[in-house]
XYZ file of C-alpha atoms in Angstrom:
711
model
C -179.199 122.069 85.582
C -176.298 121.394 83.231
C -173.668 124.099 83.107
C -171.635 124.450 79.910
C -168.692 126.561 78.904
C -168.084 127.827 75.366
C -164.734 127.976 73.602
C -163.977 129.414 70.199
C -162.394 126.704 68.041
C -161.243 127.227 64.455
C -163.955 129.698 63.664
C -166.871 127.810 65.232
C -168.306 127.923 68.726
C -168.190 124.513 70.345
C -170.004 123.658 73.550
C -168.062 121.510 75.990
C -169.575 120.034 79.096
C -168.237 121.575 82.266
C -166.186 119.196 84.407
C -168.280 116.776 86.440
C -171.508 118.487 85.255
C -172.816 115.399 83.485
C -172.200 111.951 84.761
C -171.375 109.084 82.469
C -174.659 107.445 83.375
C -176.745 110.457 82.363
C -174.808 110.758 79.108
C -175.334 107.100 78.279
C -179.071 107.318 79.015
C -179.351 110.399 76.779
C -177.666 108.636 73.893
C -179.842 105.534 74.268
C -183.004 107.658 74.267
C -181.845 109.548 71.164
C -181.139 106.310 69.303
C -184.464 104.814 70.351
C -186.316 107.915 69.145
C -184.515 107.777 65.793
C -185.342 104.102 65.258
C -188.969 104.669 66.186
C -189.276 107.517 63.701
C -187.685 105.382 60.985
C -190.394 102.755 61.467
C -193.077 105.361 60.752
C -191.916 105.657 57.152
C -192.743 103.298 54.333
C -189.785 102.806 51.995
C -190.298 104.506 48.673
C -190.247 102.248 45.619
C -186.809 102.200 44.025
C -186.296 102.079 40.288
C -183.806 99.691 38.757
C -180.442 101.170 37.772
C -181.203 101.105 34.069
C -184.517 102.912 34.685
C -182.962 105.788 36.610
C -183.227 109.031 34.607
C -180.016 110.721 33.516
C -178.905 113.278 36.096
C -180.108 116.650 34.901
C -179.357 118.632 38.069
C -175.860 119.709 39.090
C -175.224 121.314 42.475
C -173.326 124.602 42.107
C -173.379 125.447 45.811
C -175.215 124.203 48.861
C -175.160 124.488 52.622
C -172.917 121.657 53.760
C -172.804 122.595 57.465
C -176.190 123.420 58.977
C -176.339 125.427 62.200
C -179.225 126.920 64.162
C -178.742 130.233 62.325
C -177.383 129.330 58.889
C -180.543 128.309 57.070
C -180.233 126.221 53.902
C -179.195 127.656 50.557
C -178.854 125.876 47.239
C -177.832 126.947 43.756
C -178.133 124.394 40.990
C -177.928 124.117 37.223
C -180.722 122.247 35.477
C -179.825 120.915 32.021
C -182.044 119.275 29.439
C -179.957 116.244 28.504
C -182.690 114.781 26.291
C -183.374 115.356 22.598
C -186.842 116.765 23.262
C -188.158 120.015 24.700
C -188.860 119.797 28.433
C -191.838 121.891 29.594
C -191.655 124.230 32.559
C -191.253 122.345 35.813
C -190.165 122.487 39.434
C -187.006 121.713 41.378
C -187.701 120.763 44.980
C -185.335 120.078 47.869
C -186.347 117.796 50.723
C -184.627 116.239 53.729
C -185.313 113.479 56.197
C -185.020 115.476 59.406
C -185.030 112.439 61.677
C -182.820 109.927 59.893
C -179.437 108.842 61.220
C -177.083 106.868 59.004
C -176.160 103.597 60.672
C -173.348 102.216 58.474
C -170.911 103.086 55.710
C -172.990 101.098 53.256
C -176.035 103.049 54.350
C -174.489 106.432 53.561
C -172.943 105.180 50.301
C -176.210 103.682 49.087
C -177.916 107.015 49.593
C -175.195 108.792 47.603
C -175.690 106.314 44.749
C -179.471 106.575 44.851
C -180.072 103.000 45.976
C -180.881 103.774 49.604
C -184.594 103.580 50.390
C -184.836 106.586 52.664
C -187.938 108.793 52.445
C -187.417 112.561 52.330
C -190.753 114.047 53.318
C -189.482 117.257 54.925
C -189.562 119.782 52.088
C -187.074 122.632 52.420
C -188.051 124.636 49.350
C -188.949 124.725 45.666
C -187.996 126.725 42.588
C -189.598 127.095 39.176
C -187.683 125.806 36.169
C -188.542 127.321 32.771
C -189.084 125.356 29.585
C -185.807 123.965 28.280
C -184.864 123.168 24.712
C -182.587 120.143 24.073
C -179.142 120.904 25.489
C -180.287 124.120 27.177
C -179.684 124.823 30.858
C -180.760 127.280 33.523
C -179.688 128.183 37.043
C -182.098 128.095 39.962
C -181.796 129.030 43.633
C -183.582 127.805 46.734
C -183.185 129.647 50.030
C -184.700 128.712 53.378
C -184.045 130.665 56.559
C -183.164 129.085 59.882
C -186.809 129.112 61.013
C -188.012 126.985 58.119
C -190.128 124.158 59.526
C -188.155 121.269 58.010
C -184.885 122.685 59.317
C -186.140 123.284 62.847
C -187.469 119.717 62.865
C -183.896 118.392 62.854
C -183.257 117.647 66.526
C -180.048 115.593 66.344
C -176.640 116.415 64.978
C -175.016 114.539 62.114
C -175.449 113.952 58.370
C -178.960 113.973 56.923
C -180.104 112.728 53.496
C -181.166 115.450 51.051
C -182.952 114.816 47.760
C -183.303 117.143 44.770
C -186.268 116.283 42.541
C -186.805 117.823 39.119
C -190.341 117.332 37.811
C -192.358 118.606 34.851
C -196.017 117.879 34.037
C -196.170 115.673 37.097
C -193.348 113.453 35.823
C -190.105 112.999 37.740
C -187.283 113.745 35.304
C -184.226 113.601 37.540
C -183.276 112.883 41.140
C -180.027 113.944 42.782
C -178.884 112.738 46.193
C -176.760 114.806 48.535
C -176.311 115.608 52.230
C -176.537 118.318 54.834
C -174.856 117.932 58.221
C -176.324 119.478 61.350
C -173.956 120.773 64.013
C -174.674 120.615 67.731
C -175.252 124.374 67.856
C -178.637 125.091 69.413
C -179.416 121.420 70.071
C -179.976 120.008 73.529
C -177.847 116.928 72.914
C -174.770 115.568 74.697
C -171.442 116.805 73.363
C -168.703 114.377 72.389
C -165.009 115.147 71.844
C -164.181 116.576 68.441
C -162.211 114.318 66.112
C -158.800 115.640 65.089
C -158.172 116.222 61.400
C -155.062 117.462 59.582
C -155.326 118.922 56.085
C -152.192 119.141 53.921
C -151.796 121.191 50.763
C -148.749 120.225 48.672
C -147.357 123.320 46.991
C -145.787 122.546 43.638
C -145.858 123.944 40.121
C -147.832 121.915 37.613
C -146.430 123.500 34.459
C -142.650 123.913 34.586
C -141.066 125.468 31.508
C -137.526 126.408 30.501
C -136.350 130.010 30.485
C -134.966 130.084 26.938
C -133.255 133.461 27.372
C -131.464 132.270 30.493
C -130.407 129.059 28.770
C -128.993 131.043 25.851
C -127.145 133.235 28.332
C -125.712 130.176 30.074
C -124.520 128.640 26.805
C -123.382 131.865 25.172
C -121.917 133.802 28.089
C -121.484 131.505 31.085
C -120.597 132.893 34.480
C -124.112 132.639 35.959
C -124.494 132.690 39.722
C -125.935 129.574 41.353
C -129.024 131.579 42.350
C -129.597 132.720 38.781
C -128.965 129.230 37.461
C -131.741 127.908 39.729
C -134.180 130.094 37.773
C -133.554 128.091 34.594
C -136.811 126.227 35.191
C -139.773 128.523 35.734
C -143.397 127.883 36.699
C -146.063 128.657 34.128
C -148.200 131.791 34.193
C -151.111 129.668 35.415
C -148.984 128.544 38.361
C -148.146 132.151 39.224
C -151.805 133.174 39.107
C -152.844 130.172 41.185
C -150.115 130.861 43.753
C -151.440 134.356 44.416
C -154.891 132.931 45.136
C -153.479 130.137 47.287
C -151.471 132.583 49.378
C -154.712 134.366 50.237
C -156.198 131.027 51.297
C -153.112 130.251 53.414
C -153.439 133.589 55.183
C -157.122 132.987 55.857
C -156.747 129.436 57.202
C -153.674 129.190 59.401
C -154.313 125.540 60.297
C -153.974 124.458 56.670
C -150.617 122.679 56.447
C -148.520 123.717 53.442
C -145.752 121.371 52.280
C -143.740 122.827 49.400
C -141.378 121.594 46.740
C -138.186 123.525 47.609
C -137.375 124.081 43.926
C -140.746 125.828 43.585
C -139.896 128.086 46.524
C -136.556 128.795 44.860
C -138.356 129.900 41.699
C -140.476 132.437 43.615
C -139.484 136.063 43.998
C -140.832 136.029 47.562
C -141.086 132.444 48.864
C -144.334 131.511 50.597
C -144.209 130.623 54.282
C -144.617 126.857 54.602
C -144.889 124.181 57.286
C -142.424 121.794 55.669
C -140.811 120.773 52.403
C -140.838 117.729 50.157
C -138.010 116.148 48.208
C -136.621 118.437 45.454
C -138.905 118.633 42.400
C -141.157 116.015 44.040
C -138.747 113.410 42.701
C -140.623 110.108 42.430
C -138.883 107.874 44.983
C -141.449 105.105 44.643
C -140.822 104.881 40.899
C -137.062 104.957 41.530
C -137.174 101.889 43.766
C -139.764 100.111 41.622
C -137.672 100.605 38.469
C -134.726 99.171 40.396
C -131.968 100.447 38.126
C -129.855 103.074 39.820
C -127.346 102.989 36.959
C -130.043 104.114 34.504
C -130.700 107.151 36.711
C -126.972 107.821 37.069
C -126.581 107.717 33.277
C -129.346 110.316 33.084
C -127.266 112.529 35.403
C -129.409 111.868 38.510
C -127.719 110.756 41.722
C -129.347 110.082 45.088
C -127.556 113.165 46.412
C -129.763 115.262 44.120
C -132.989 114.407 45.965
C -131.923 113.466 49.477
C -133.199 115.323 52.538
C -130.049 117.411 52.988
C -130.326 118.618 49.377
C -133.928 119.669 50.032
C -132.783 121.710 53.037
C -129.961 123.302 51.020
C -132.413 124.308 48.299
C -134.844 125.646 50.904
C -132.128 127.799 52.477
C -131.113 129.090 49.067
C -134.721 130.043 48.350
C -134.977 131.988 51.614
C -131.475 133.414 51.433
C -130.902 132.141 54.970
C -128.068 129.643 55.410
C -129.348 128.569 58.828
C -133.075 128.190 58.055
C -134.686 125.003 59.368
C -137.853 123.134 58.520
C -139.176 119.576 58.459
C -138.709 117.400 55.387
C -141.302 114.918 54.164
C -141.015 112.381 51.365
C -144.139 112.756 49.222
C -145.504 109.649 47.535
C -145.113 109.290 43.790
C -146.841 107.057 41.266
C -145.811 103.828 43.006
C -146.483 102.407 46.459
C -144.594 102.823 49.706
C -143.247 99.292 49.823
C -140.645 98.196 52.352
C -137.979 98.775 49.713
C -139.224 102.299 48.990
C -139.439 103.196 52.684
C -135.929 101.874 53.271
C -134.542 104.001 50.435
C -136.381 107.075 51.718
C -134.850 106.568 55.155
C -131.373 106.102 53.653
C -131.749 109.471 51.977
C -132.612 111.157 55.269
C -136.415 111.145 55.233
C -137.679 109.939 58.600
C -141.285 110.798 57.743
C -143.087 110.007 54.510
C -146.598 110.911 53.413
C -148.705 108.181 51.827
C -151.301 109.757 49.576
C -152.777 106.539 48.176
C -152.862 102.729 48.387
C -151.506 102.457 51.919
C -154.584 102.527 54.121
C -156.131 99.082 54.597
C -159.434 98.577 52.788
C -160.807 96.229 55.451
C -160.756 98.706 58.334
C -163.971 98.571 60.327
C -163.462 102.147 61.524
C -161.115 104.945 60.557
C -157.867 105.246 62.485
C -155.206 107.831 63.152
C -153.228 108.332 59.966
C -149.890 107.296 61.406
C -147.908 104.073 61.083
C -144.338 103.381 62.176
C -142.309 100.902 60.143
C -138.914 99.456 61.043
C -136.621 99.228 58.009
C -133.004 98.169 57.560
C -132.073 101.852 57.507
C -134.075 102.749 60.625
C -137.619 103.554 61.709
C -139.867 105.453 59.320
C -143.071 107.274 60.217
C -145.749 106.972 57.552
C -148.468 109.621 57.672
C -151.369 108.039 55.823
C -154.111 109.959 54.055
C -157.673 108.849 54.788
C -158.671 107.669 51.325
C -162.369 108.593 51.144
C -161.983 112.104 52.521
C -158.790 112.776 50.543
C -160.346 111.626 47.277
C -163.372 113.843 47.840
C -161.105 116.782 48.684
C -159.171 116.157 45.462
C -162.301 116.287 43.329
C -162.976 112.556 43.015
C -166.436 111.145 43.631
C -166.782 108.094 45.866
C -168.207 106.221 42.862
C -169.448 106.852 39.341
C -173.006 106.260 40.555
C -172.895 108.967 43.241
C -175.118 111.379 41.296
C -174.697 114.327 43.662
C -170.892 114.198 43.656
C -170.382 115.350 40.102
C -169.686 118.900 41.278
C -167.346 120.511 43.794
C -170.256 121.557 45.994
C -171.732 118.063 45.950
C -168.411 116.503 46.929
C -167.965 119.039 49.723
C -171.381 118.147 51.162
C -170.387 114.469 51.073
C -166.995 115.217 52.684
C -168.615 116.980 55.625
C -171.251 114.267 56.012
C -168.635 111.506 55.839
C -166.403 113.160 58.432
C -169.353 113.489 60.812
C -170.222 109.840 60.295
C -166.631 108.832 61.114
C -166.814 110.780 64.368
C -170.140 109.166 65.256
C -168.704 105.672 64.661
C -166.394 106.042 67.666
C -167.300 109.307 69.378
C -164.894 108.864 72.297
C -161.927 107.345 70.454
C -158.980 109.697 70.033
C -158.078 109.812 66.341
C -156.362 112.170 63.930
C -157.252 111.804 60.254
C -154.966 113.074 57.502
C -156.497 114.670 54.407
C -154.164 115.274 51.460
C -155.152 117.772 48.808
C -153.874 117.637 45.234
C -150.937 119.543 43.777
C -153.394 121.061 41.283
C -156.191 121.882 43.725
C -158.368 124.894 42.981
C -157.821 127.695 45.542
C -161.550 128.433 45.803
C -162.269 124.758 46.536
C -159.557 124.687 49.211
C -161.048 127.805 50.784
C -164.547 126.295 50.781
C -163.288 123.036 52.296
C -161.348 124.717 55.092
C -164.246 127.061 55.880
C -166.632 124.114 56.120
C -164.259 122.156 58.373
C -163.825 125.179 60.637
C -167.621 125.359 61.018
C -167.881 121.652 61.851
C -168.120 121.347 65.629
C -167.214 117.635 65.510
C -163.827 118.346 63.878
C -160.697 119.865 65.380
C -158.007 121.040 62.972
C -154.439 120.143 63.969
C -151.002 120.382 62.361
C -148.525 117.815 61.065
C -146.434 118.110 64.195
C -149.430 117.057 66.301
C -150.185 114.173 63.957
C -146.550 113.094 64.055
C -146.637 112.932 67.863
C -149.899 110.971 67.990
C -149.905 107.303 68.890
C -149.360 105.120 65.836
C -152.263 102.970 64.692
C -149.856 100.257 63.553
C -146.225 99.468 64.276
C -143.727 96.632 64.470
C -144.427 93.354 62.693
C -148.080 94.275 62.222
C -147.139 97.390 60.269
C -144.520 95.558 58.203
C -146.983 92.803 57.297
C -149.567 95.343 56.152
C -147.225 97.138 53.737
C -148.071 96.972 50.019
C -146.267 94.064 48.396
C -146.661 95.316 44.842
C -144.683 98.334 43.642
C -147.838 99.828 42.152
C -145.932 101.005 39.066
C -148.127 100.360 36.039
C -146.727 99.046 32.760
C -147.576 102.345 31.081
C -145.766 104.321 33.780
C -142.749 102.000 33.619
C -142.580 102.358 29.834
C -142.850 106.140 30.095
C -140.114 106.183 32.732
C -137.853 104.089 30.519
C -138.329 106.481 27.607
C -137.668 109.485 29.842
C -134.466 107.981 31.222
C -133.316 107.064 27.724
C -133.863 110.612 26.444
C -132.138 112.155 29.464
C -129.213 109.770 29.067
C -128.685 110.937 25.491
C -128.687 114.622 26.428
C -126.441 113.939 29.456
C -123.969 112.082 27.231
C -123.980 115.022 24.855
C -123.048 117.481 27.599
C -120.348 115.164 28.941
C -118.962 114.710 25.424
C -118.873 118.471 24.886
C -117.063 119.046 28.175
C -114.559 116.235 27.652
C -113.810 116.186 23.917
C -114.795 119.548 22.432
C -114.180 122.223 25.027
C -110.483 123.097 24.954
C -108.347 122.061 27.871
C -108.303 124.961 30.338
C -105.246 127.182 30.468
C -103.970 129.095 33.469
C -105.935 132.098 32.267
C -109.238 130.300 31.645
C -108.956 127.448 34.150
C -111.287 128.746 36.858
C -113.996 130.080 34.565
C -113.937 127.101 32.226
C -114.177 124.609 35.077
C -117.077 126.509 36.632
C -118.893 126.658 33.307
C -118.547 122.909 32.826
C -120.114 122.327 36.234
C -122.920 124.778 35.505
C -123.823 122.929 32.319
C -124.081 119.683 34.285
C -126.094 121.385 37.055
C -128.510 122.862 34.532
C -129.139 119.453 32.986
C -129.496 117.984 36.461
C -132.239 120.469 37.351
C -134.142 119.707 34.158
C -133.788 115.964 34.762
C -135.124 116.217 38.318
C -138.301 117.893 37.120
C -138.668 115.420 34.268
C -138.580 112.563 36.803
C -140.811 114.216 39.400
C -144.504 113.838 40.141
C -145.477 116.735 37.862
C -146.376 114.557 34.885
C -147.487 117.502 32.753
C -143.993 119.023 33.007
C -142.118 115.901 31.933
C -142.198 116.537 28.195
C -141.207 120.208 28.473
C -138.293 119.338 30.745
C -137.116 116.662 28.304
C -137.246 119.217 25.521
C -135.244 121.626 27.666
C -132.548 119.027 28.385
C -132.302 118.148 24.703
C -132.197 121.822 23.755
C -129.336 122.470 26.173
C -127.260 119.723 24.581
C -128.125 120.904 21.068
C -127.193 124.515 21.811
C -123.716 123.433 22.868
C -123.034 121.571 19.632
C -124.820 124.069 17.403
C -122.722 126.869 18.880
C -119.782 125.568 16.841
C -120.420 125.873 13.125
C -118.786 125.810 9.707
C -119.068 129.095 7.860
C -120.387 128.415 4.344
C -117.519 128.412 1.808
C -117.758 129.791 -1.725
C -117.289 127.472 -4.699
C -113.657 126.723 -5.584
C -112.233 126.830 -9.150
C -109.016 124.842 -9.645
C -106.781 125.524 -12.671
C -103.717 123.544 -11.592
C -102.889 120.213 -10.050
C -103.070 121.560 -6.491
C -104.936 124.307 -4.698
C -106.045 125.374 -1.222
C -109.626 125.344 0.092
C -110.039 127.587 3.177
C -112.688 126.613 5.767
C -113.754 128.922 8.618
C -115.032 127.560 11.963
C -116.955 129.827 14.363
C -117.399 129.428 18.132
C -120.245 131.197 19.944
C -119.266 129.906 23.392
C -117.474 131.807 26.172
C -114.454 129.461 26.137
C -112.199 128.024 23.382
C -112.982 124.722 21.698
C -110.704 122.274 19.921
C -112.247 120.306 17.057
C -111.313 118.259 14.036
C -112.461 119.365 10.593
C -113.003 116.819 7.848
C -113.233 117.194 4.072
C -114.324 114.419 1.723
C -115.119 114.693 -2.005
C -117.348 112.529 -4.142
C -114.741 112.155 -6.921
C -111.626 109.995 -7.377
C -110.004 112.578 -9.701
C -110.560 115.593 -7.457
C -109.631 114.968 -3.817
C -108.749 116.978 -0.710
C -106.687 116.387 2.376
C -108.799 114.513 4.954
C -108.527 116.046 8.446
C -107.230 119.101 10.195
C -107.409 120.088 13.884
C -108.101 123.632 14.964
C -108.608 125.540 18.213
C -111.304 128.177 17.917
C -111.166 131.057 20.422
C -114.135 132.116 22.559
C -116.685 134.063 20.539
C -114.319 133.956 17.583
C -113.340 132.212 14.371
C -110.451 130.101 13.139
C -109.543 128.929 9.658
C -108.078 125.741 8.236
C -106.950 125.154 4.648
C -107.456 121.825 2.904
C -105.205 120.889 -0.028
C -107.035 120.072 -3.270
C -105.391 117.694 -5.757
C -106.787 117.138 -9.251
C -105.791 114.753 -12.025
C -108.239 115.884 -14.673
C -110.779 118.528 -15.432
C -114.215 118.071 -13.907
C -116.488 118.828 -10.959
C -116.762 117.488 -7.421
C -118.517 118.288 -4.142
C -116.520 118.384 -0.920
C -118.471 117.689 2.283
C -117.064 119.570 5.274
C -117.870 118.116 8.717
C -116.914 118.661 12.361
C -115.614 115.949 14.681
C -114.794 115.929 18.354
C -111.376 114.871 19.522
C -112.545 111.260 19.717
C -113.502 111.283 16.060
C -117.295 111.449 16.447
C -119.092 113.817 14.131
C -121.411 116.587 15.330
C -123.164 119.658 14.039
C -124.318 120.514 10.538
C -122.188 119.739 7.488
C -121.405 122.126 4.634
C -120.871 121.307 0.960
C -118.383 123.156 -1.237
C -118.444 122.750 -5.026
C -115.029 122.309 -6.722
C -114.539 122.892 -10.455
C -111.287 121.816 -12.163
C -110.145 123.249 -15.537
C -106.645 121.688 -15.746
C -104.168 123.876 -17.758
C -100.455 123.570 -18.587
C -98.786 126.051 -16.394
C -95.062 125.013 -16.214
C -92.070 123.661 -18.328
C -92.437 120.100 -17.102
C -95.855 119.983 -18.645
C -94.522 121.033 -22.026
C -91.679 118.460 -21.817
C -94.174 115.689 -21.118
C -96.381 116.736 -24.015
C -93.392 117.040 -26.384
C -92.111 113.615 -25.412
C -95.574 112.146 -26.009
C -95.723 113.725 -29.492
C -92.253 112.382 -30.317
C -93.239 108.878 -29.302
C -96.283 109.139 -31.510
C -94.240 110.195 -34.555
C -91.674 107.420 -34.032
C -94.468 104.905 -33.732
C -96.051 105.984 -36.996
C -92.685 105.967 -38.855
C -91.923 102.462 -37.638
C -95.337 101.262 -38.692
C -94.863 102.399 -42.297
C -91.152 101.608 -42.737
C -90.665 98.248 -41.137
C -89.760 95.241 -43.366
C -92.504 92.772 -43.933
C -91.937 89.114 -43.102
C -91.978 86.797 -46.120
C -94.893 84.934 -44.652
C -97.050 88.078 -44.404
């Protein structure tokens, strides 16, 4: 008699053999007999004819929900949507679900071929059927199939693991659509040997996907100044969709305590009540891989981004600010961006204090015969780096990506979940006694309900054991030393489109950064003893605000890039537009000289010193060229240009603002000048009298001069 003990593990009861209750020999014999039985049953079936790819009907059945983990008490439940994708009316028909209760997948190709509909596996064990009404072109209907745990086809399954499931939609005896999916049987209620559960770590990155700029706060910064550093950090705010999603995610986090949450510290800082997390990423998910691939630190510096803005210590500082706890501690992880973790990228990450990085894509070798623990240690010039590597197939499925375009059952969340569970079971069966820990990375935009469904399914899977990042970090590395270095990606992975976009982003940020620097250096008045402290602080706050916007523009949240660029440009524009020329009324000149007053306003909290220029479009009516004026905070100042005229007429004077270096800024104003020159003093009369006298003398001489004899 075999004695077993039961332990509760992540929501599912798992049977473990009692110590020394089953010898290795008995276990081996049991496994051999099970495999022999499976192979014998496979030989009883004749492969069904398989249609060519171009003859396969368009998928008309989408899986809305299905039982991914099958236990001895769960039964099987399916909800599906049937859609008429043809241009003709489809008569009433039937949707049937069938399984091969005795089949065991023997290779990765085997399980993939079934998903793509090319595997010749018979499914003669019918689970249930549902009637489908007549459907007009484009119409759809929802159907449900429910089978309890005692259903004959379900009780026929006598071995644990993934089983092939087929959904057939027929009408008038004609097969219209076939969808391939999976159900995975647990060991519950089966008299089969138990094997150690495979460790799995699931990570949810917590970041906003729709950062926007708080316009009111920006106006307050520019118009009033004096913001606290905490208030300034709220300049970038998550979208309403992010706030709604966060509330749902927090419920998921509370329900599944083994789900690892790694947060962008700037997102935590934007929250009223920061979520409890298991670690933090670099600030704003700054794309380190793109930084090293672009290989132009000066371009980033010109855009007001320094390495100190995204290093590990900065992430910790931001995290402590978010929590309001100056001594708070947590682990920091460098999250992968658009590029690859090359040796250069890993070295830079280590230099900035990140001893552990997470590789979400293009790091795991494609030629692996079996899955391995998602941990690699790499020696760089800056020190050793631990790379936690996501298992690509499982991570892609968890992020809503089908294993291939031909996998007809993976077009829905439920279909991908069924494949995820089946694939994880297959990985465990490949090496049932090998100790491994697989990393699954979810997406920054993952749907909370999908995350909940995934975690619930994993917790029900007796062959999986959920662990945390700390456990994964302490596991033995699959690769290290020269082997790990040789396997690193050689290409940066930065596409031409991404590089071009990055160049444009840096160029735009450089322009706005130059604008802020120009305002601080050549427009803002030199601080006095009275305004020194406040003015200096305000200058720094303007730079910090632009820095925050730039970080988000260069992060992994691609959808936020354009809004952050607009925010940075708006900040620069508000500074220059806050100094303006008050429109001047038209000027009438009735003498040789006159004065043209020009008023300059300043909406900023500190004085500015600017040059004012006046230039007319006439050579006969001109003004003085420049004047310099200091405009007080939230006040006005006036300059007076001298007008000189030499004749009657009209002219337009263009008034413009210049910084102290002589570069123009802001909007210009045009003042119309009208000259009606009049004699207004004695010198004028003397000149006119002298001119008349000369005229008279000239006429007298013309008529009274003696003629020459030759004339």
